[in-house]
Amino acid sequence: FVLVLLVNQMLSEGRVPLDALETDTDAMPETAEHVQTSQESYGTREVSIFFAAEQGHVLATESSVIEYTPRTVENCRRALQQIIAGPKQEFLLPLLPEQTRIRGLYLKQDGELVVDLSTEMLLAHHRPRSAEMEALMAFGIVNTMMQPQLQGEDGMTVKQVRFLFDGAVPQELFP
């Protein structure tokens, strides 16, 4: 019954009901399989990558150059790859283990960036886990992803970041 009312309303407004069923490919999440990389170069951009400093008690930045793309989500992916690669300066500490994989990176229309990482970062035994280090990791990624230098020509901006691990919300408390 509700469907009939909806169709009648659309027809009275001069809209074709079947047009509403067409999918919007721009709204589809961006995964590695969906992204087509262009061979055209858009140059490079200098961005600030956040890492832990002072024995893991504060964040500090390191300048890095990424290949710029017109798509914000791809610029964020490149910056996240820099975080995983780790700092170049010896006094900075990595936020994520080198084995961490980006399973997916999705930028929704409302500005929410969904970062889906592999669980290697949760299982890393090479450094002690602490709430402080988890908070630094979260804030380091968020601060890196929200900088204006990563905004592409698509006009999308990152307004918030949500973390997933192997496609699921973390089971433990996580910042």
Coordinates of N, CA, C and O in Angstrom, one line a residue:
F1 N 0.8 -1.2 0.0 CA 0.0 0.0 0.0 C 0.9 1.3 0.0 O 0.6 2.2 -0.7
V2 N 1.9 1.3 0.8 CA 2.8 2.4 0.9 C 3.5 2.6 -0.5 O 3.7 3.8 -0.9
L3 N 3.8 1.6 -1.1 CA 4.5 1.6 -2.4 C 3.6 2.3 -3.4 O 4.0 3.1 -4.2
V4 N 2.3 2.0 -3.4 CA 1.4 2.6 -4.3 C 1.3 4.1 -4.1 O 1.2 4.9 -5.0
L5 N 1.2 4.5 -2.8 CA 1.1 5.9 -2.5 C 2.4 6.6 -3.0 O 2.3 7.7 -3.5
L6 N 3.6 6.0 -2.8 CA 4.8 6.6 -3.2 C 4.8 6.8 -4.7 O 5.2 7.8 -5.3
V7 N 4.4 5.7 -5.5 CA 4.4 5.8 -6.9 C 3.4 6.9 -7.4 O 3.8 7.7 -8.3
N8 N 2.3 7.0 -6.8 CA 1.3 8.0 -7.2 C 1.9 9.4 -6.9 O 1.7 10.3 -7.7
Q9 N 2.5 9.6 -5.8 CA 3.1 10.9 -5.4 C 4.2 11.2 -6.5 O 4.3 12.4 -6.9
M10 N 5.0 10.3 -6.8 CA 6.1 10.6 -7.8 C 5.5 10.9 -9.2 O 6.0 11.8 -9.8
L11 N 4.5 10.2 -9.6 CA 3.8 10.5 -10.9 C 3.2 11.9 -10.9 O 3.2 12.6 -11.8
S12 N 2.6 12.3 -9.7 CA 1.9 13.6 -9.6 C 2.9 14.7 -9.7 O 2.6 15.8 -10.1
E13 N 4.2 14.4 -9.3 CA 5.3 15.4 -9.4 C 6.0 15.4 -10.7 O 7.0 16.1 -10.9
G14 N 5.5 14.5 -11.6 CA 6.1 14.4 -12.9 C 7.4 13.6 -13.0 O 8.2 13.7 -14.0
R15 N 7.7 12.8 -12.0 CA 8.9 12.0 -12.0 C 8.5 10.5 -12.4 O 7.4 10.1 -12.2
V16 N 9.5 9.9 -13.0 CA 9.3 8.5 -13.4 C 9.8 7.6 -12.2 O 11.0 7.6 -11.8
P17 N 8.9 6.8 -11.7 CA 9.3 6.0 -10.5 C 10.5 5.0 -10.8 O 11.3 4.8 -9.9
L18 N 10.6 4.5 -11.9 CA 11.7 3.6 -12.2 C 13.1 4.3 -12.2 O 14.1 3.7 -12.0
D19 N 13.1 5.6 -12.5 CA 14.3 6.3 -12.4 C 14.9 6.3 -11.0 O 16.2 6.4 -10.9
A20 N 14.1 6.2 -10.0 CA 14.6 6.2 -8.6 C 15.4 4.9 -8.3 O 16.1 4.9 -7.4
L21 N 15.2 3.9 -9.1 CA 15.8 2.6 -8.9 C 17.2 2.6 -9.5 O 18.0 1.7 -9.2
E22 N 17.6 3.5 -10.3 CA 18.9 3.5 -10.9 C 20.0 3.7 -9.8 O 19.8 4.6 -8.9
T23 N 21.0 3.0 -9.9 CA 22.1 3.1 -8.8 C 23.0 4.3 -9.1 O 23.3 4.5 -10.3
D24 N 23.4 4.9 -8.1 CA 24.4 6.0 -8.2 C 25.8 5.4 -8.0 O 26.1 5.1 -6.9
T25 N 26.6 5.3 -9.0 CA 27.9 4.7 -8.9 C 28.8 5.6 -8.0 O 29.8 5.0 -7.4
D26 N 28.6 6.9 -7.9 CA 29.4 7.7 -7.1 C 29.2 7.4 -5.6 O 30.1 7.7 -4.8
A27 N 28.1 6.8 -5.3 CA 27.8 6.6 -3.9 C 28.4 5.2 -3.4 O 28.3 4.9 -2.3
M28 N 28.9 4.4 -4.4 CA 29.4 3.1 -4.1 C 30.7 3.3 -3.3 O 31.5 4.2 -3.6
P29 N 31.0 2.5 -2.3 CA 32.2 2.6 -1.6 C 33.4 2.3 -2.5 O 33.4 1.5 -3.4
E30 N 34.5 3.0 -2.1 CA 35.8 2.8 -2.9 C 36.6 1.7 -2.3 O 37.0 1.7 -1.1
T31 N 36.8 0.6 -3.1 CA 37.7 -0.4 -2.7 C 38.8 -0.5 -3.8 O 38.7 0.1 -4.8
A32 N 39.8 -1.3 -3.5 CA 40.9 -1.4 -4.5 C 40.4 -1.9 -5.8 O 40.9 -1.6 -6.8
E33 N 39.3 -2.8 -5.7 CA 38.8 -3.4 -7.0 C 38.0 -2.3 -7.8 O 37.9 -2.4 -9.0
H34 N 37.4 -1.4 -7.1 CA 36.5 -0.4 -7.8 C 37.3 0.8 -8.3 O 36.8 1.5 -9.1
V35 N 38.5 1.0 -7.8 CA 39.3 2.2 -8.2 C 40.1 1.9 -9.5 O 40.8 1.0 -9.5
Q36 N 39.9 2.8 -10.4 CA 40.7 2.7 -11.6 C 41.7 3.8 -11.6 O 41.4 4.9 -11.4
T37 N 43.0 3.3 -11.6 CA 44.0 4.3 -11.5 C 44.3 4.9 -12.9 O 44.4 4.2 -13.9
S38 N 44.4 6.2 -12.9 CA 44.7 6.8 -14.2 C 46.2 7.0 -14.4 O 46.9 7.2 -13.4
Q39 N 46.7 6.9 -15.6 CA 48.1 7.1 -15.9 C 48.5 8.6 -15.9 O 49.6 8.9 -15.9
E40 N 47.5 9.4 -16.0 CA 47.7 10.9 -16.0 C 48.2 11.3 -14.6 O 47.7 11.0 -13.6
S41 N 49.3 12.1 -14.6 CA 49.9 12.6 -13.4 C 49.3 13.9 -13.0 O 49.1 14.8 -13.8
Y42 N 49.0 14.1 -11.7 CA 48.4 15.3 -11.2 C 49.5 16.0 -10.3 O 49.1 16.9 -9.6
G43 N 50.7 15.5 -10.3 CA 51.7 16.1 -9.5 C 51.8 15.5 -8.1 O 51.3 14.4 -7.9
T44 N 52.5 16.2 -7.3 CA 52.6 15.7 -5.9 C 52.2 16.8 -4.9 O 52.0 18.0 -5.3
R45 N 52.0 16.4 -3.7 CA 51.6 17.3 -2.6 C 52.4 17.0 -1.4 O 52.6 15.8 -1.1
E46 N 52.8 18.0 -0.6 CA 53.4 17.7 0.7 C 52.3 17.7 1.7 O 51.5 18.6 1.8
V47 N 52.3 16.6 2.5 CA 51.4 16.4 3.6 C 52.1 16.2 4.9 O 53.2 15.8 4.9
S48 N 51.4 16.4 6.0 CA 51.9 16.1 7.3 C 51.4 14.7 7.7 O 50.2 14.5 7.7
I49 N 52.4 13.8 8.1 CA 52.0 12.5 8.5 C 52.3 12.5 10.0 O 53.4 12.9 10.5
F50 N 51.3 12.0 10.8 CA 51.5 12.0 12.3 C 52.0 10.7 12.8 O 51.6 9.6 12.4
F51 N 53.0 10.8 13.7 CA 53.6 9.6 14.3 C 53.7 9.9 15.8 O 53.6 11.1 16.3
A52 N 54.0 8.9 16.6 CA 54.3 9.1 18.0 C 55.7 9.6 18.3 O 56.6 9.3 17.5
A53 N 55.8 10.4 19.3 CA 57.1 11.0 19.7 C 57.2 10.9 21.2 O 56.3 10.6 21.9
E54 N 58.4 11.2 21.7 CA 58.7 11.3 23.1 C 58.2 10.0 23.8 O 57.4 10.0 24.7
Q55 N 58.8 8.9 23.4 CA 58.5 7.6 24.0 C 57.0 7.2 23.9 O 56.5 6.5 24.8
G56 N 56.3 7.7 22.9 CA 54.9 7.4 22.7 C 53.9 8.1 23.6 O 52.9 7.6 23.9
H57 N 54.3 9.3 24.0 CA 53.4 10.1 24.8 C 52.7 11.3 24.1 O 51.7 11.8 24.6
V58 N 53.2 11.7 22.9 CA 52.6 12.8 22.1 C 52.7 12.4 20.7 O 53.4 11.5 20.3
L59 N 52.0 13.2 19.9 CA 52.1 13.1 18.4 C 53.0 14.2 17.9 O 53.1 15.3 18.4
A60 N 53.7 13.8 16.8 CA 54.6 14.8 16.1 C 54.4 14.6 14.6 O 54.0 13.5 14.2
T61 N 54.7 15.6 13.8 CA 54.5 15.4 12.3 C 55.8 15.2 11.6 O 56.8 15.7 12.1
E62 N 55.7 14.6 10.5 CA 56.8 14.4 9.6 C 56.3 14.8 8.2 O 55.2 14.3 7.8
S63 N 56.9 15.6 7.5 CA 56.5 16.0 6.1 C 56.8 14.8 5.2 O 57.8 14.2 5.3
S64 N 55.8 14.6 4.3 CA 56.0 13.6 3.3 C 55.3 14.0 2.0 O 54.4 14.9 2.0
V65 N 55.8 13.5 0.9 CA 55.3 13.9 -0.4 C 54.5 12.7 -1.0 O 55.0 11.6 -1.0
I66 N 53.3 12.9 -1.4 CA 52.5 11.9 -2.0 C 52.1 12.3 -3.4 O 52.1 13.5 -3.8
E67 N 51.8 11.3 -4.2 CA 51.3 11.5 -5.6 C 49.9 12.0 -5.4 O 49.1 11.3 -4.8
Y68 N 49.6 13.2 -5.9 CA 48.3 13.7 -5.8 C 47.3 13.1 -6.8 O 47.7 12.9 -7.9
T69 N 46.1 12.9 -6.4 CA 45.0 12.4 -7.3 C 43.8 13.4 -7.2 O 43.7 14.1 -6.1
P70 N 42.9 13.4 -8.1 CA 41.8 14.3 -8.0 C 40.7 13.7 -7.0 O 39.7 14.4 -6.7
R71 N 41.0 12.5 -6.5 CA 40.0 11.9 -5.6 C 40.5 11.9 -4.1 O 41.6 11.3 -3.8
T72 N 39.8 12.5 -3.3 CA 40.1 12.6 -1.9 C 40.4 11.2 -1.2 O 41.4 11.1 -0.5
V73 N 39.6 10.2 -1.5 CA 39.8 8.9 -0.9 C 41.1 8.3 -1.3 O 41.8 7.6 -0.5
E74 N 41.6 8.5 -2.5 CA 42.9 8.0 -2.9 C 44.0 8.7 -2.3 O 45.0 8.1 -2.0
N75 N 43.9 10.0 -2.1 CA 44.9 10.8 -1.4 C 45.0 10.3 0.1 O 46.1 10.2 0.6
C76 N 43.9 10.0 0.7 CA 43.9 9.5 2.0 C 44.5 8.1 2.1 O 45.3 7.8 3.0
R77 N 44.3 7.3 1.1 CA 44.9 6.0 1.0 C 46.4 6.1 0.9 O 47.2 5.4 1.6
R78 N 46.9 7.0 0.1 CA 48.4 7.2 0.0 C 49.0 7.8 1.3 O 50.1 7.4 1.7
A79 N 48.3 8.6 2.0 CA 48.8 9.1 3.3 C 48.8 8.0 4.3 O 49.7 7.8 5.1
L80 N 47.7 7.1 4.3 CA 47.7 6.0 5.2 C 48.8 5.0 4.9 O 49.4 4.4 5.9
Q81 N 49.1 4.8 3.7 CA 50.3 4.0 3.3 C 51.6 4.5 3.9 O 52.5 3.8 4.3
Q82 N 51.7 5.9 4.0 CA 52.9 6.5 4.6 C 52.9 6.2 6.1 O 54.0 6.0 6.6
I83 N 51.7 6.2 6.7 CA 51.7 5.9 8.2 C 52.2 4.5 8.4 O 53.0 4.3 9.3
I84 N 51.7 3.6 7.6 CA 52.1 2.2 7.7 C 53.6 2.0 7.5 O 54.2 1.2 8.2
A85 N 54.1 2.7 6.5 CA 55.5 2.6 6.2 C 56.4 3.1 7.3 O 57.5 2.6 7.5
G86 N 55.9 3.9 8.2 CA 56.6 4.4 9.4 C 57.4 5.6 9.1 O 57.6 6.1 8.0
P87 N 57.9 6.2 10.2 CA 58.6 7.5 10.1 C 60.0 7.3 9.5 O 60.6 6.2 9.7
K88 N 60.5 8.4 9.0 CA 61.9 8.4 8.5 C 62.8 8.9 9.5 O 64.0 8.6 9.6
Q89 N 62.3 9.8 10.4 CA 63.1 10.4 11.5 C 63.2 9.4 12.6 O 62.2 8.8 13.1
E90 N 64.4 9.2 13.2 CA 64.7 8.2 14.2 C 64.0 8.5 15.5 O 63.7 7.6 16.2
F91 N 63.7 9.8 15.8 CA 63.1 10.1 17.1 C 61.6 9.8 17.1 O 60.9 9.9 18.2
L92 N 61.0 9.5 16.0 CA 59.6 9.2 15.9 C 59.3 7.7 15.9 O 60.1 6.9 15.5
L93 N 58.2 7.4 16.5 CA 57.8 6.0 16.6 C 56.6 5.7 15.6 O 55.7 6.5 15.5
P94 N 56.6 4.5 15.0 CA 55.5 4.1 14.2 C 54.2 4.0 14.9 O 54.2 3.6 16.1
L95 N 53.1 4.3 14.3 CA 51.8 4.1 14.9 C 51.2 2.7 14.6 O 50.4 2.2 15.3
L96 N 51.6 2.2 13.4 CA 51.1 0.9 13.0 C 52.2 0.0 12.6 O 53.2 0.4 12.1
P97 N 52.1 -1.3 12.8 CA 53.1 -2.3 12.3 C 53.2 -2.3 10.8 O 52.2 -2.0 10.1
E98 N 54.4 -2.5 10.3 CA 54.6 -2.6 8.8 C 53.7 -3.6 8.1 O 53.4 -3.5 6.9
Q99 N 53.3 -4.7 8.9 CA 52.5 -5.7 8.3 C 51.0 -5.4 8.1 O 50.3 -6.1 7.5
T100 N 50.6 -4.2 8.6 CA 49.2 -3.8 8.5 C 48.9 -3.6 7.1 O 49.6 -3.0 6.3
R101 N 47.7 -4.2 6.7 CA 47.2 -4.0 5.4 C 45.9 -3.1 5.4 O 45.2 -3.2 6.4
I102 N 45.8 -2.3 4.4 CA 44.5 -1.6 4.2 C 43.5 -2.5 3.5 O 43.7 -2.8 2.3
R103 N 42.5 -2.9 4.2 CA 41.5 -3.8 3.6 C 40.5 -3.0 2.8 O 40.0 -3.5 1.8
G104 N 40.3 -1.8 3.2 CA 39.3 -0.9 2.5 C 39.4 0.5 3.0 O 39.8 0.7 4.2
L105 N 39.1 1.4 2.2 CA 39.1 2.8 2.6 C 37.9 3.4 1.9 O 37.9 3.4 0.6
Y106 N 36.9 3.8 2.6 CA 35.6 4.3 2.0 C 35.4 5.7 2.5 O 35.4 6.0 3.7
L107 N 35.1 6.6 1.6 CA 34.7 8.0 1.9 C 33.2 8.2 1.5 O 32.9 8.2 0.4
K108 N 32.4 8.3 2.6 CA 31.0 8.4 2.3 C 30.6 9.8 2.0 O 31.4 10.8 2.3
Q109 N 29.5 10.0 1.4 CA 29.0 11.4 1.0 C 28.9 12.3 2.2 O 29.1 13.5 2.0
D110 N 28.7 11.8 3.4 CA 28.5 12.7 4.6 C 29.9 13.1 5.2 O 30.0 13.8 6.2
G111 N 31.0 12.7 4.5 CA 32.3 13.0 5.0 C 32.9 12.0 6.0 O 34.0 12.2 6.5
E112 N 32.2 10.9 6.2 CA 32.8 9.9 7.1 C 33.8 9.0 6.3 O 33.4 8.4 5.3
L113 N 35.0 8.9 6.8 CA 36.0 8.1 6.2 C 36.1 6.8 7.0 O 36.3 6.8 8.2
V114 N 35.8 5.7 6.4 CA 35.8 4.4 7.0 C 37.1 3.7 6.7 O 37.4 3.5 5.5
V115 N 37.9 3.5 7.7 CA 39.3 2.9 7.5 C 39.2 1.4 8.0 O 39.0 1.2 9.2
D116 N 39.3 0.5 7.1 CA 39.2 -0.9 7.4 C 40.7 -1.5 7.3 O 41.2 -1.6 6.3
L117 N 41.2 -1.8 8.5 CA 42.6 -2.3 8.6 C 42.6 -3.8 8.9 O 41.7 -4.3 9.5
S118 N 43.7 -4.5 8.5 CA 43.8 -5.9 8.9 C 44.1 -6.0 10.4 O 44.6 -5.0 11.0
T119 N 43.9 -7.1 11.0 CA 44.1 -7.3 12.4 C 45.6 -7.4 12.8 O 45.9 -7.5 14.0
E120 N 46.5 -7.4 11.9 CA 47.9 -7.4 12.2 C 48.3 -6.3 13.2 O 49.1 -6.6 14.1
M121 N 47.7 -5.2 13.1 CA 48.0 -4.1 14.0 C 47.5 -4.4 15.4 O 48.1 -4.0 16.4
L122 N 46.4 -5.2 15.6 CA 45.9 -5.5 16.9 C 46.7 -6.6 17.5 O 46.8 -6.8 18.7
L123 N 47.3 -7.5 16.7 CA 48.1 -8.6 17.1 C 49.6 -8.4 17.3 O 50.3 -9.3 17.6
A124 N 50.0 -7.2 17.0 CA 51.4 -6.9 17.0 C 52.0 -7.1 18.4 O 51.5 -6.5 19.4
H125 N 53.1 -7.8 18.5 CA 53.7 -8.1 19.8 C 55.0 -7.4 19.9 O 55.7 -7.5 20.9
H126 N 55.4 -6.6 18.9 CA 56.8 -6.0 19.0 C 56.8 -4.8 19.9 O 57.9 -4.3 20.2
R127 N 55.7 -4.3 20.3 CA 55.7 -3.2 21.3 C 54.5 -3.3 22.2 O 53.5 -3.9 21.9
P128 N 54.7 -2.8 23.4 CA 53.6 -3.0 24.4 C 52.3 -2.2 23.9 O 52.4 -1.1 23.4
R129 N 51.2 -2.8 24.1 CA 49.9 -2.1 23.8 C 49.5 -1.4 25.1 O 49.6 -1.9 26.2
S130 N 49.0 -0.2 24.9 CA 48.5 0.5 26.0 C 47.3 1.4 25.5 O 47.2 1.7 24.2
A131 N 46.5 1.9 26.4 CA 45.4 2.8 26.0 C 46.0 4.0 25.4 O 45.4 4.6 24.4
E132 N 47.1 4.5 25.9 CA 47.7 5.7 25.4 C 48.2 5.5 24.0 O 48.0 6.4 23.1
M133 N 48.8 4.4 23.7 CA 49.3 4.1 22.3 C 48.2 3.9 21.4 O 48.3 4.4 20.2
E134 N 47.1 3.3 21.8 CA 45.9 3.1 20.9 C 45.3 4.5 20.6 O 44.9 4.8 19.5
A135 N 45.3 5.4 21.6 CA 44.7 6.7 21.4 C 45.6 7.5 20.5 O 45.1 8.2 19.5
L136 N 46.9 7.4 20.6 CA 47.8 8.1 19.7 C 47.7 7.6 18.3 O 47.7 8.3 17.3
M137 N 47.5 6.2 18.1 CA 47.3 5.7 16.8 C 46.0 6.2 16.2 O 46.0 6.7 15.0
A138 N 44.9 6.3 16.9 CA 43.6 6.8 16.4 C 43.8 8.3 16.0 O 43.4 8.7 14.9
F139 N 44.3 9.1 17.0 CA 44.4 10.5 16.7 C 45.4 10.8 15.6 O 45.2 11.7 14.8
G140 N 46.5 10.0 15.5 CA 47.5 10.2 14.4 C 46.9 10.0 13.1 O 47.1 10.7 12.1
I141 N 46.1 8.9 12.9 CA 45.4 8.6 11.7 C 44.3 9.7 11.4 O 44.3 10.2 10.3
V142 N 43.5 10.0 12.4 CA 42.5 11.1 12.2 C 43.1 12.4 11.8 O 42.7 13.0 10.8
N143 N 44.1 12.8 12.5 CA 44.8 14.1 12.2 C 45.4 14.1 10.8 O 45.3 15.1 10.0
T144 N 45.9 13.0 10.4 CA 46.5 12.9 9.0 C 45.4 12.9 8.0 O 45.5 13.7 7.0
M145 N 44.3 12.2 8.2 CA 43.3 12.1 7.1 C 42.5 13.4 7.0 O 41.9 13.6 5.9
M146 N 42.4 14.2 8.0 CA 41.5 15.4 8.0 C 42.2 16.6 7.5 O 41.5 17.7 7.4
Q147 N 43.5 16.6 7.1 CA 44.1 17.8 6.6 C 43.7 18.2 5.2 O 43.4 17.3 4.4
P148 N 43.6 19.5 5.0 CA 43.0 20.0 3.7 C 43.9 19.6 2.5 O 43.4 19.5 1.4
Q149 N 45.2 19.3 2.7 CA 46.0 19.0 1.6 C 45.6 17.7 0.9 O 46.0 17.4 -0.2
L150 N 44.8 16.9 1.6 CA 44.4 15.6 1.0 C 43.1 15.7 0.2 O 42.7 14.8 -0.5
Q151 N 42.4 16.9 0.3 CA 41.2 17.1 -0.5 C 41.5 17.1 -2.0 O 42.3 17.8 -2.5
G152 N 40.7 16.3 -2.7 CA 40.9 16.2 -4.1 C 39.9 17.2 -4.8 O 39.2 17.9 -4.2
E153 N 40.0 17.1 -6.1 CA 39.1 18.0 -6.9 C 37.7 17.5 -6.9 O 36.8 18.2 -7.4
D154 N 37.4 16.3 -6.3 CA 36.0 15.9 -6.2 C 35.2 16.6 -5.2 O 34.0 16.5 -5.0
G155 N 35.9 17.5 -4.4 CA 35.2 18.3 -3.4 C 34.9 17.6 -2.1 O 34.3 18.2 -1.2
M156 N 35.2 16.3 -2.0 CA 34.9 15.6 -0.8 C 35.9 16.0 0.3 O 37.1 16.2 0.1
T157 N 35.4 16.1 1.6 CA 36.3 16.4 2.7 C 36.0 15.3 3.8 O 34.9 14.8 3.9
V158 N 37.0 15.0 4.5 CA 36.9 14.1 5.6 C 36.5 14.8 6.8 O 37.2 15.8 7.3
K159 N 35.3 14.5 7.4 CA 34.8 15.2 8.6 C 34.9 14.3 9.8 O 35.0 14.8 10.9
Q160 N 35.0 13.0 9.7 CA 35.1 12.1 10.8 C 35.7 10.8 10.2 O 35.6 10.5 9.1
V161 N 36.3 10.0 11.2 CA 36.9 8.7 10.8 C 36.3 7.6 11.7 O 36.2 7.8 12.9
R162 N 36.0 6.5 11.0 CA 35.5 5.3 11.7 C 36.5 4.2 11.4 O 36.9 4.0 10.3
F163 N 36.9 3.4 12.4 CA 37.8 2.3 12.3 C 37.1 1.0 12.3 O 36.2 0.7 13.1
L164 N 37.5 0.1 11.4 CA 37.1 -1.3 11.3 C 38.4 -2.2 11.3 O 39.4 -1.7 10.7
F165 N 38.3 -3.4 11.8 CA 39.4 -4.3 11.8 C 38.9 -5.6 11.2 O 38.0 -6.2 11.8
D166 N 39.5 -6.0 10.0 CA 39.0 -7.1 9.3 C 37.5 -7.0 9.0 O 36.7 -7.9 9.1
G167 N 37.0 -5.8 8.8 CA 35.6 -5.5 8.4 C 34.6 -5.4 9.6 O 33.4 -5.3 9.3
A168 N 35.1 -5.5 10.8 CA 34.2 -5.5 11.9 C 34.7 -4.4 12.9 O 35.8 -4.0 13.0
V169 N 33.7 -3.9 13.7 CA 34.0 -3.0 14.8 C 34.9 -3.7 15.8 O 34.7 -4.9 16.1
P170 N 35.8 -3.0 16.4 CA 36.7 -3.6 17.4 C 35.9 -4.2 18.5 O 35.0 -3.6 19.0
Q171 N 36.3 -5.4 19.0 CA 35.7 -6.0 20.1 C 36.0 -5.4 21.4 O 35.2 -5.4 22.4
E172 N 37.2 -4.8 21.6 CA 37.6 -4.2 22.8 C 37.2 -2.7 22.8 O 36.9 -2.2 21.7
L173 N 37.3 -2.0 23.9 CA 37.2 -0.6 23.9 C 38.3 0.0 23.0 O 39.4 -0.4 23.1
F174 N 37.9 0.9 22.2 CA 38.9 1.5 21.3 C 38.5 3.0 21.1 O 37.3 3.3 21.0
P175 N 39.5 3.9 21.1 CA 39.1 5.3 21.0 C 38.4 5.6 19.7 O 38.6 5.0 18.7

